[in-house]
Short mmCIF file of C-alpha atoms and ligand atoms in Angstrom, two decimals:
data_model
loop_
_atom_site.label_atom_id
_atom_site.label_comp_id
_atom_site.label_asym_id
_atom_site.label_seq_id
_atom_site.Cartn_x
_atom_site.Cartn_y
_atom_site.Cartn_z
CA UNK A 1 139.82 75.98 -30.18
CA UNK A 2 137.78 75.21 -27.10
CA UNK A 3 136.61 78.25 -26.72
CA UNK A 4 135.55 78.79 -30.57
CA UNK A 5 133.72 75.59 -30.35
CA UNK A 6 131.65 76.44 -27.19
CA UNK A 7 130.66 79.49 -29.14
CA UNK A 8 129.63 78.22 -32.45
CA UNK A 9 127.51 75.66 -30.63
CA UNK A 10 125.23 77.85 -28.09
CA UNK A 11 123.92 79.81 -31.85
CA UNK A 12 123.15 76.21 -33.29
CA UNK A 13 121.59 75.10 -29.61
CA UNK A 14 119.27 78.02 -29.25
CA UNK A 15 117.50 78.66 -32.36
CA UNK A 16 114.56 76.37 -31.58
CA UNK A 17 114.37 78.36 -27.82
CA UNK A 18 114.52 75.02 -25.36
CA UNK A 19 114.83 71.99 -28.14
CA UNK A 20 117.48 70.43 -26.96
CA UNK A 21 120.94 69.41 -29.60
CA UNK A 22 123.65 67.48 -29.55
CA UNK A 23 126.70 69.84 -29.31
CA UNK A 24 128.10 70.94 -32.48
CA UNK A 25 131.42 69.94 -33.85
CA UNK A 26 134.16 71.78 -32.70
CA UNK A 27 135.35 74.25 -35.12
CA UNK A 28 139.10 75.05 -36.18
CA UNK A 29 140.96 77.37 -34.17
CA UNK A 30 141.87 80.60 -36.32
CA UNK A 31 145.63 80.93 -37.42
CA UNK A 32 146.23 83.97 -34.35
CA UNK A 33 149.42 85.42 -34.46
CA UNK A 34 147.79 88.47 -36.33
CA UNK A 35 146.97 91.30 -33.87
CA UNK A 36 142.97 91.29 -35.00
CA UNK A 37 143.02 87.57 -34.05
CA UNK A 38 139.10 87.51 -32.98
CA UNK A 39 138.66 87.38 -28.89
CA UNK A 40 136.43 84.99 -27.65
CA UNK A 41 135.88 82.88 -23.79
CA UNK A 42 134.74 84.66 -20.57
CA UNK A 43 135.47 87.75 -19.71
CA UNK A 44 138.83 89.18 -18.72
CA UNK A 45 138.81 91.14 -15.49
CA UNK A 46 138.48 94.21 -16.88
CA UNK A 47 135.43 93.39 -19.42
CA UNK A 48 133.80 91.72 -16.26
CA UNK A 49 134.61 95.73 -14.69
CA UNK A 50 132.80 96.94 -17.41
CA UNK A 51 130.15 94.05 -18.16
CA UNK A 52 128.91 94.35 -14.18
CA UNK A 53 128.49 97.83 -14.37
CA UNK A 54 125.69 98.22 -16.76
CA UNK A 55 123.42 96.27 -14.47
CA UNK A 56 122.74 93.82 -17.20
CA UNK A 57 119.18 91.99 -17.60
CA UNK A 58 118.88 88.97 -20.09
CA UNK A 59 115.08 88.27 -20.92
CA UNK A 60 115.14 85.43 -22.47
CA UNK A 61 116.48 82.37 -20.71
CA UNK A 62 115.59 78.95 -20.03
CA UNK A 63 117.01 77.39 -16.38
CA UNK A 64 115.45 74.22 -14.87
CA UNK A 65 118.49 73.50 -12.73
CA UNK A 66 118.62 74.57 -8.64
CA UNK A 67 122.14 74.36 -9.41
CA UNK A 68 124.63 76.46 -7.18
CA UNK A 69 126.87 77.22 -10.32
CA UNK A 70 124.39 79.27 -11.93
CA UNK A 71 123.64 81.23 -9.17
CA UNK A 72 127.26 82.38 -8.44
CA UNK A 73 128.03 82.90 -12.46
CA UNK A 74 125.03 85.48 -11.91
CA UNK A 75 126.47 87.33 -8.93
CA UNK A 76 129.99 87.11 -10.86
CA UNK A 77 128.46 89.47 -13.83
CA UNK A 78 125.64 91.12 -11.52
CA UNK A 79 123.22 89.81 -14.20
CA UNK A 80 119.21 89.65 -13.66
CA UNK A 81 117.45 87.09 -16.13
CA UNK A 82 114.35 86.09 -16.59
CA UNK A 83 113.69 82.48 -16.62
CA UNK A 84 110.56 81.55 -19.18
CA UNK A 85 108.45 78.58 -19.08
CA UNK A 86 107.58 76.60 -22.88
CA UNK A 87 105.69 73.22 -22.97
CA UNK A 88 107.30 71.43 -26.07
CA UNK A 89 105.39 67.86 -25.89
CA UNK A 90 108.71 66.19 -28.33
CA UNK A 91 111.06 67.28 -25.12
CA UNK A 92 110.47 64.73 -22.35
CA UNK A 93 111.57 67.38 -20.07
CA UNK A 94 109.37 70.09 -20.95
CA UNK A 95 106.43 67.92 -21.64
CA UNK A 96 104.77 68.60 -17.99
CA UNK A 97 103.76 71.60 -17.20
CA UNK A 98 103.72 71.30 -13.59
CA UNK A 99 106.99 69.83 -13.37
CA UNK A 100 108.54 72.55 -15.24
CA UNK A 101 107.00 74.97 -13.31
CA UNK A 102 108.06 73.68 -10.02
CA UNK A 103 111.59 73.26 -10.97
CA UNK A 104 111.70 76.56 -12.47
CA UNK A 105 109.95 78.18 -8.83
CA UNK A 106 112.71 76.49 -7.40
CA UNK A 107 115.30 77.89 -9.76
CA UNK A 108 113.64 81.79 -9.27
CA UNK A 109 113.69 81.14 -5.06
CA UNK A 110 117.19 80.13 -4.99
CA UNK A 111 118.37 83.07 -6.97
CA UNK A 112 118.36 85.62 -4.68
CA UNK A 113 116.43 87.74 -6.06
CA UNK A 114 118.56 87.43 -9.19
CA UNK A 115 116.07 85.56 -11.40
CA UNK A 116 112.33 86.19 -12.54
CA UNK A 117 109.73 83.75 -13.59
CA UNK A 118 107.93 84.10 -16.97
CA UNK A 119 105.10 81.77 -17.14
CA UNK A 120 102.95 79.79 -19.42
CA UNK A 121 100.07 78.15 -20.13
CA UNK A 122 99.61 74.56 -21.89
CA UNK A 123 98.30 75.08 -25.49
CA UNK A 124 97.86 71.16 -25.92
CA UNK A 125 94.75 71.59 -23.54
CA UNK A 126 92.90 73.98 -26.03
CA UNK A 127 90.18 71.45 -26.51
CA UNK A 128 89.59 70.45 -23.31
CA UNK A 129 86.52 72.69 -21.16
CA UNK A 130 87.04 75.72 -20.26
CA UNK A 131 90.68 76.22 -21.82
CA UNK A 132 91.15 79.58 -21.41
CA UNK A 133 89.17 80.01 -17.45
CA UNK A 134 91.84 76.85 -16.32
CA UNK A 135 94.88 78.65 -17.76
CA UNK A 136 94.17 81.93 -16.69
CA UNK A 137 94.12 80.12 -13.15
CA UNK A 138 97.40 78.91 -13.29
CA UNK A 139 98.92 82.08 -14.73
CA UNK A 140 97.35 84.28 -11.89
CA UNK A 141 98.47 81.95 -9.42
CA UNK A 142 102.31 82.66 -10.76
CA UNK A 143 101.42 86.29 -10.79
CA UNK A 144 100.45 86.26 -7.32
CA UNK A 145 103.94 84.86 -6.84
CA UNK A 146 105.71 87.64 -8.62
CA UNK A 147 105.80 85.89 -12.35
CA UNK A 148 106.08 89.04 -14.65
CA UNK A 149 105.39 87.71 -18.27
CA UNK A 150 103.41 84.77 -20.01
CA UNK A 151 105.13 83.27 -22.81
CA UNK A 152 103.67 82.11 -26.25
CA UNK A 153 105.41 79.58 -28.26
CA UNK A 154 105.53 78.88 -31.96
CA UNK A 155 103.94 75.09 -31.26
CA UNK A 156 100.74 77.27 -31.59
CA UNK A 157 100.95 78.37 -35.50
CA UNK A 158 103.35 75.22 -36.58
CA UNK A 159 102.37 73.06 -34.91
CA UNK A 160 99.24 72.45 -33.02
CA UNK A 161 96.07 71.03 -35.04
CA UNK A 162 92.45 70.60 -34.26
CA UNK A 163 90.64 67.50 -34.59
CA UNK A 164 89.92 68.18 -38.53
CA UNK A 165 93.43 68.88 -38.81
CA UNK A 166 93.35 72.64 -39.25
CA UNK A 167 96.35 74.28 -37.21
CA UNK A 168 95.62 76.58 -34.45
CA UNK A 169 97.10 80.01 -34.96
CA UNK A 170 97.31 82.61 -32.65
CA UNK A 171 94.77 84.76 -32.91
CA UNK A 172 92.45 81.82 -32.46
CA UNK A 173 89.52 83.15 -30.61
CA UNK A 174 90.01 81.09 -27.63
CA UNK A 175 93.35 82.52 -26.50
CA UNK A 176 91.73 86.43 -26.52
CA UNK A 177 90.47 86.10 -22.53
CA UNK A 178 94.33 84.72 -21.69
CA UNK A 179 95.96 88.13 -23.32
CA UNK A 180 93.44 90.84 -21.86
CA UNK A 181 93.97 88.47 -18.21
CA UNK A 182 97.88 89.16 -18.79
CA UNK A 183 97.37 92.62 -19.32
CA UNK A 184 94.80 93.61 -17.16
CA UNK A 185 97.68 92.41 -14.65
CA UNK A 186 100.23 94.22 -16.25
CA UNK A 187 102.44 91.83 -17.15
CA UNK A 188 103.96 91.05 -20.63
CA UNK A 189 103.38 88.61 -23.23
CA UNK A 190 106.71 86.94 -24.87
CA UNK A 191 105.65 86.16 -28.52
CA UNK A 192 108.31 83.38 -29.92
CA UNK A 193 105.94 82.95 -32.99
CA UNK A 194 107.09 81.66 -36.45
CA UNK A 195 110.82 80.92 -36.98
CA UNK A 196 113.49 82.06 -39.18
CA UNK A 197 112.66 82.29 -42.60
CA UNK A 198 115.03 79.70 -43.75
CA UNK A 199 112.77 77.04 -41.77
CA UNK A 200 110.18 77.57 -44.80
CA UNK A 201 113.23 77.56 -47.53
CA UNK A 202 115.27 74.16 -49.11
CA UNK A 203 117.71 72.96 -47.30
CA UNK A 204 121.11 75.18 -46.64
CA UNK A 205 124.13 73.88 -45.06
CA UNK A 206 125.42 77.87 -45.06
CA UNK A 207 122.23 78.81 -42.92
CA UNK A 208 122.61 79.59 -39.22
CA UNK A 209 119.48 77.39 -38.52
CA UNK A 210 120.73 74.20 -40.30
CA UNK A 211 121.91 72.06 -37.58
CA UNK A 212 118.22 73.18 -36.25
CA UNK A 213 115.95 72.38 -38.64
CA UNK A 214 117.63 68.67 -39.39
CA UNK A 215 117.44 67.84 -36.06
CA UNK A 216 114.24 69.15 -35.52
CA UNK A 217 112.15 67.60 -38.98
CA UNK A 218 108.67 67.84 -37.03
CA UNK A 219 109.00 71.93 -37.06
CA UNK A 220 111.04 71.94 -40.84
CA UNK A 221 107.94 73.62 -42.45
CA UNK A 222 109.42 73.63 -45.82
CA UNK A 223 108.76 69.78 -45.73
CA UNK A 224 105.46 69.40 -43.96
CA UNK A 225 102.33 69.47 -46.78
CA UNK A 226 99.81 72.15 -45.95
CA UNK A 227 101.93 73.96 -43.07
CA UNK A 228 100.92 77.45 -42.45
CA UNK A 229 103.73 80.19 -44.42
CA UNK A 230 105.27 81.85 -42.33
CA UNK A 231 103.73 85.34 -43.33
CA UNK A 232 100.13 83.87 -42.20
CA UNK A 233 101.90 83.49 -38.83
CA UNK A 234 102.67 86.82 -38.34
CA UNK A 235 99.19 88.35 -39.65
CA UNK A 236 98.21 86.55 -36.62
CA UNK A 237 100.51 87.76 -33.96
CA UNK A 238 99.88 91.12 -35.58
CA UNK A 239 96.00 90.65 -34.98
CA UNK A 240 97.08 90.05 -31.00
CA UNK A 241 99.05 93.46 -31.14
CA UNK A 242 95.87 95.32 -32.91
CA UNK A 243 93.31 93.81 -30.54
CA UNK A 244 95.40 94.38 -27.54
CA UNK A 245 96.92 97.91 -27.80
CA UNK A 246 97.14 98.01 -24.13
CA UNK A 247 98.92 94.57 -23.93
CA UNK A 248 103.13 94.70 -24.31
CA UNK A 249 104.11 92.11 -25.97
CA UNK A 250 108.27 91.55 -26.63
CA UNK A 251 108.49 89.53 -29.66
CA UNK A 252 110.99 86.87 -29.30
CA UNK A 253 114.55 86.62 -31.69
CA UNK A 254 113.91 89.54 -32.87
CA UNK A 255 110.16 89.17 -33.67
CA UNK A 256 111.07 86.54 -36.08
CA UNK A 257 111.43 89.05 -39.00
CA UNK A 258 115.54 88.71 -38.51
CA UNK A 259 116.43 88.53 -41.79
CA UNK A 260 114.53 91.87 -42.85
CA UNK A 261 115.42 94.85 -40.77
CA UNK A 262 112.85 96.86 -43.11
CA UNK A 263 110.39 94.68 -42.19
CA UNK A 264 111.21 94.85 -38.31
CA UNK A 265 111.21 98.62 -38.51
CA UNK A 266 108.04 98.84 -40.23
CA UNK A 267 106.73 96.53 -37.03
CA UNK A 268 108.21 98.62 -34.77
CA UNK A 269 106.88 101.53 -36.27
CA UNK A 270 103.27 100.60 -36.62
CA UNK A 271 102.47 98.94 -32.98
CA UNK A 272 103.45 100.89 -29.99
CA UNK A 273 103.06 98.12 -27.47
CA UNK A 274 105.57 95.75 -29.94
CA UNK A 275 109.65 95.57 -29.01
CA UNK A 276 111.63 92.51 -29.45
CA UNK A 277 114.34 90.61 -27.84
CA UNK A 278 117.35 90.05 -29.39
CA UNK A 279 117.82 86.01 -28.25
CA UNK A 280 119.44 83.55 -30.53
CA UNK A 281 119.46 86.07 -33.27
CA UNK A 282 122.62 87.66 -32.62
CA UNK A 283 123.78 85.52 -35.82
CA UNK A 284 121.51 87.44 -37.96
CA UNK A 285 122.84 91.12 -36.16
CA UNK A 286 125.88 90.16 -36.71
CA UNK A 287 125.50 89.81 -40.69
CA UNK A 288 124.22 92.89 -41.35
CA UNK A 289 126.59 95.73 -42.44
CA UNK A 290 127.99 97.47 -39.62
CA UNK A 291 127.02 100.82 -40.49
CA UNK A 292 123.22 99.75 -41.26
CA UNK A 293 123.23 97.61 -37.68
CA UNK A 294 124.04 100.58 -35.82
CA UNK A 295 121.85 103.29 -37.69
CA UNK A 296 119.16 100.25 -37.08
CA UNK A 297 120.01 99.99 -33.35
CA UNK A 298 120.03 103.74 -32.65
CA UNK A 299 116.85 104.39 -34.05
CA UNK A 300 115.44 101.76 -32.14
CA UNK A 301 117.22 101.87 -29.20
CA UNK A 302 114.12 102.26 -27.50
CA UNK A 303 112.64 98.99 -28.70
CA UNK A 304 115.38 96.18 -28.37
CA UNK A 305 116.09 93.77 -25.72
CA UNK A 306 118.88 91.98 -24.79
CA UNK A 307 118.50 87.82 -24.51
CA UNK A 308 120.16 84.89 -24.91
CA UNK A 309 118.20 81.57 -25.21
CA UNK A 310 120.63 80.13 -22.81
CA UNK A 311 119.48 76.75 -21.41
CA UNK A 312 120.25 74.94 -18.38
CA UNK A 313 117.73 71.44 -17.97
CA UNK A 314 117.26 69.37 -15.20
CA UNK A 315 120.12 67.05 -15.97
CA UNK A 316 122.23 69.45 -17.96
CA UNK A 317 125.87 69.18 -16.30
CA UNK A 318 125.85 72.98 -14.93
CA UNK A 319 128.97 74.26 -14.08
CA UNK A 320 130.33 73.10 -17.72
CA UNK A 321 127.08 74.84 -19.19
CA UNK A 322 127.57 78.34 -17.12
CA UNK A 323 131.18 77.95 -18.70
CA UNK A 324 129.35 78.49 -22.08
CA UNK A 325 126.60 81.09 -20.54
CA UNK A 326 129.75 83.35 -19.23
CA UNK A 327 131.22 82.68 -23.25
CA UNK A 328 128.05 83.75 -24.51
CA UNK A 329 127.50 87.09 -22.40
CA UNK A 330 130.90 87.67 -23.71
CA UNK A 331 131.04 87.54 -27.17
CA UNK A 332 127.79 89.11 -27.18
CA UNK A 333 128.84 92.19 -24.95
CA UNK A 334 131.74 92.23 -27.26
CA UNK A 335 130.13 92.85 -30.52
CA UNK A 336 127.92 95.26 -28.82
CA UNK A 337 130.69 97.25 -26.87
CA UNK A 338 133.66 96.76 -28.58
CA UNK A 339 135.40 97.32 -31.88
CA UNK A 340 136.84 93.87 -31.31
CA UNK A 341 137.25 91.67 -33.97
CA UNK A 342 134.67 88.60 -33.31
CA UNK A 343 134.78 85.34 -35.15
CA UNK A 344 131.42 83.66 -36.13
CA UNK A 345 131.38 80.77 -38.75
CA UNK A 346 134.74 81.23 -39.52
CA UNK A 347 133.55 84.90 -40.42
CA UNK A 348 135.23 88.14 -38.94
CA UNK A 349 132.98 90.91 -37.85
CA UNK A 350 133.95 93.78 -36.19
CA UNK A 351 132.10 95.18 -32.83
CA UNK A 352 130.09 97.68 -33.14
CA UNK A 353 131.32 100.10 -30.02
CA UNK A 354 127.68 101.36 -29.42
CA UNK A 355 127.87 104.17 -27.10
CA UNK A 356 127.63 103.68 -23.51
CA UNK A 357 123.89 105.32 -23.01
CA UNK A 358 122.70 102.77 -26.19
CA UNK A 359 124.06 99.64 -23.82
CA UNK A 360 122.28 100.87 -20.63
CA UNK A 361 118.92 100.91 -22.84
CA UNK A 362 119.80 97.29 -24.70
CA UNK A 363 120.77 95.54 -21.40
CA UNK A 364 119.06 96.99 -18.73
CA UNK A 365 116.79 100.00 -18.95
CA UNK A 366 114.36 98.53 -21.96
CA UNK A 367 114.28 95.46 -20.03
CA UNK A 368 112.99 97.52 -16.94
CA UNK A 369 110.44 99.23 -19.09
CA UNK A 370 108.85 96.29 -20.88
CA UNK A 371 109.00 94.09 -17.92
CA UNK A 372 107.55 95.66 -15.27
CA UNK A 373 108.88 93.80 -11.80
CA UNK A 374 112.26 92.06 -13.75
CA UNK A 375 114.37 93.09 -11.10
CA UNK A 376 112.72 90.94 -8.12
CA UNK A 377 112.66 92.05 -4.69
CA UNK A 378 115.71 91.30 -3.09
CA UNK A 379 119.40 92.54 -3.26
ZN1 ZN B 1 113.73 80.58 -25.71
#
């Protein structure tokens, strides 16, 4: 039961990419006994054999925490992650910029080498003089100290307004000197723009991002009057890729286009300096027929990222979290690897056994291509 529970509640804690929730109920344990009973919980010490060896990288996480617990749950699984920056001003913890950015320095130094930083800049400063010269300044000053990516977050497009109330999207004008400073450095640009499409849709209970959007009714664009759609959004992160075909940019949660594969292809297709990570979306993998998921995954095996979303804040209690960061690494890598039956929402799926040159590219070597510098220096 435990183990179900942590499970169902890192999908429903991650959609939003560093909102904090409340933990999610715990779900009911399935009636085992039957030899397909879904596997679930950390690793067993052969899966950790197999884990460790591909060298896995997870892009997308979110680690405020100098805590000792994390550091030793990455040596456990030999696992490299980047750790990204977001300034959400309804998170008291992620309000302040510098604050964040210290603790997260803090978090990268005491990794041994283990953990990279991906910075940002403050988009609530966009009307203050010289915007764009002021963040640039801080983001060199990270690169100097070996941050390899600048994130973007979804604030700008849903949520950010100028003074005659117009939102500010992202091909705004004045962020254009911040993306040709990121890649004249050669370092990457994390897009987490829009959301799933079921944040512009009526409320459903039977939606992965329910828990999400009711706790969250300041980014719930299907009830905010005059709020961007969601295809406007991506017109303008699309304008970023076209303007920038020398910038790589890794579209966070799969680019935000998870619930249309087509869609994603077509993306994928069309910009060569586009791939996307595969944080908080595994829901949305997971749904798709297995046959389609895998033709999907080989063609694009190039172009996908592994990620996670997983959080650990300042006051977070961290060795129960890494508990449900080892759970989470698991269940993933068991979809992925496996043919093992895996439970989500009370729904079976079976893994999808992708071969073992597919997993180096998902988990490590895509990761190393997109990210120049994600390994660190040491170890
Ligand atoms: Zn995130």
């Amino acid at each position: 039961m435990r183990r179900i529970a942590v499970s169902l509640a890192l999908v429903l804690a991650a959609i939003g990419c560093s909102r904090q929730q409340p933990p999610a109920p715990p779900a009911s344990a399935p009636s085992a006994a039957a030899s397909n009973a879904p596997v679930t919980g950390p690793f067993t010490a052969q899966e950790l054999g197999q884990f460790t060896a591909l060298g896995a990288i997870d892009t997308h996480s979110h680690a405020f925490q100098n805590a000792p617990a994390l550091y030793a749950l990455l040596k456990k699984l030999n696992l490299h992650t980047v750790d990204i920056l977001v300034v959400d001003d309804y998170d008291p913890e992620q309000k302040d910029l510098s604050k964040e950015r210290a603790d997260a320095w803090k978090v990268v130094r005491g990794s041994d080498g283990y953990m990279v930083l991906c910075t940002t800049f403050d988009p609530f400063q966009f009307n203050q003089p010289h915007f764009a010269q002021n963040a640039i300044r801080g983001l060199n000053r990270d690169f100097a100290q070996g941050a390899i990516a600048v994130k973007i977050w979804k604030n700008v497009g849903m949520e950010i307004k100028d003074a005659k109330g117009n939102y500010i999207m992202p091909d705004n004008p004045m962020f254009e000197p911040i993306f040709k400073d990121i890649a004249a450095h050669n370092k990457t640009l994390i897009a987490h723009l829009a959301d799933p499409n079921t944040i512009w849709e009526a409320p459903n209970p039977a939606s992965p991002d329910y828990d999400y959007y009711t706790q969250h009714p300041e980014l719930y664009m299907y009830a905010i009057k005059g709020a961007p759609p969601k295809p406007a959004i991506l017109v303008a992160r699309d304008h970023i890729l076209e303007a920038n075909p020398n910038l790589r940019v890794v579209g966070a949660h799969l680019g935000s286009m998870e619930a249309d594969f087509t869609q994603l292809a077509q993306h994928l297709d069309k910009y060569p300096n586009f791939a996307v990570d595969m944080a908080a979306r595994m829901p949305y993998v997971e749904m798709q027929p297995r046959a389609d998921i895998i033709a999907f995954i080989t063609k694009y095996q190039d172009r996908l990222i592994y990620g996670t979303d997983n959080e650990l804040f300042p006051k977070s209690n961290a060795p129960e979290t890494m508990k449900e960061w080892e759970n989470r690494y698991a269940d993933d890598w068991r979809y992925l690897a496996t043919n093992d039956t895996i439970l989500y929402r009370d729904k079976r799926v079976q893994g999808l056994a992708l071969p073992q040159s597919i997993l180096r590219k998902l988990y490590h070597d895509n990761a190393v291509k997109w990210f120049p510098g994600v390994l660190g220096s040491s170890h």
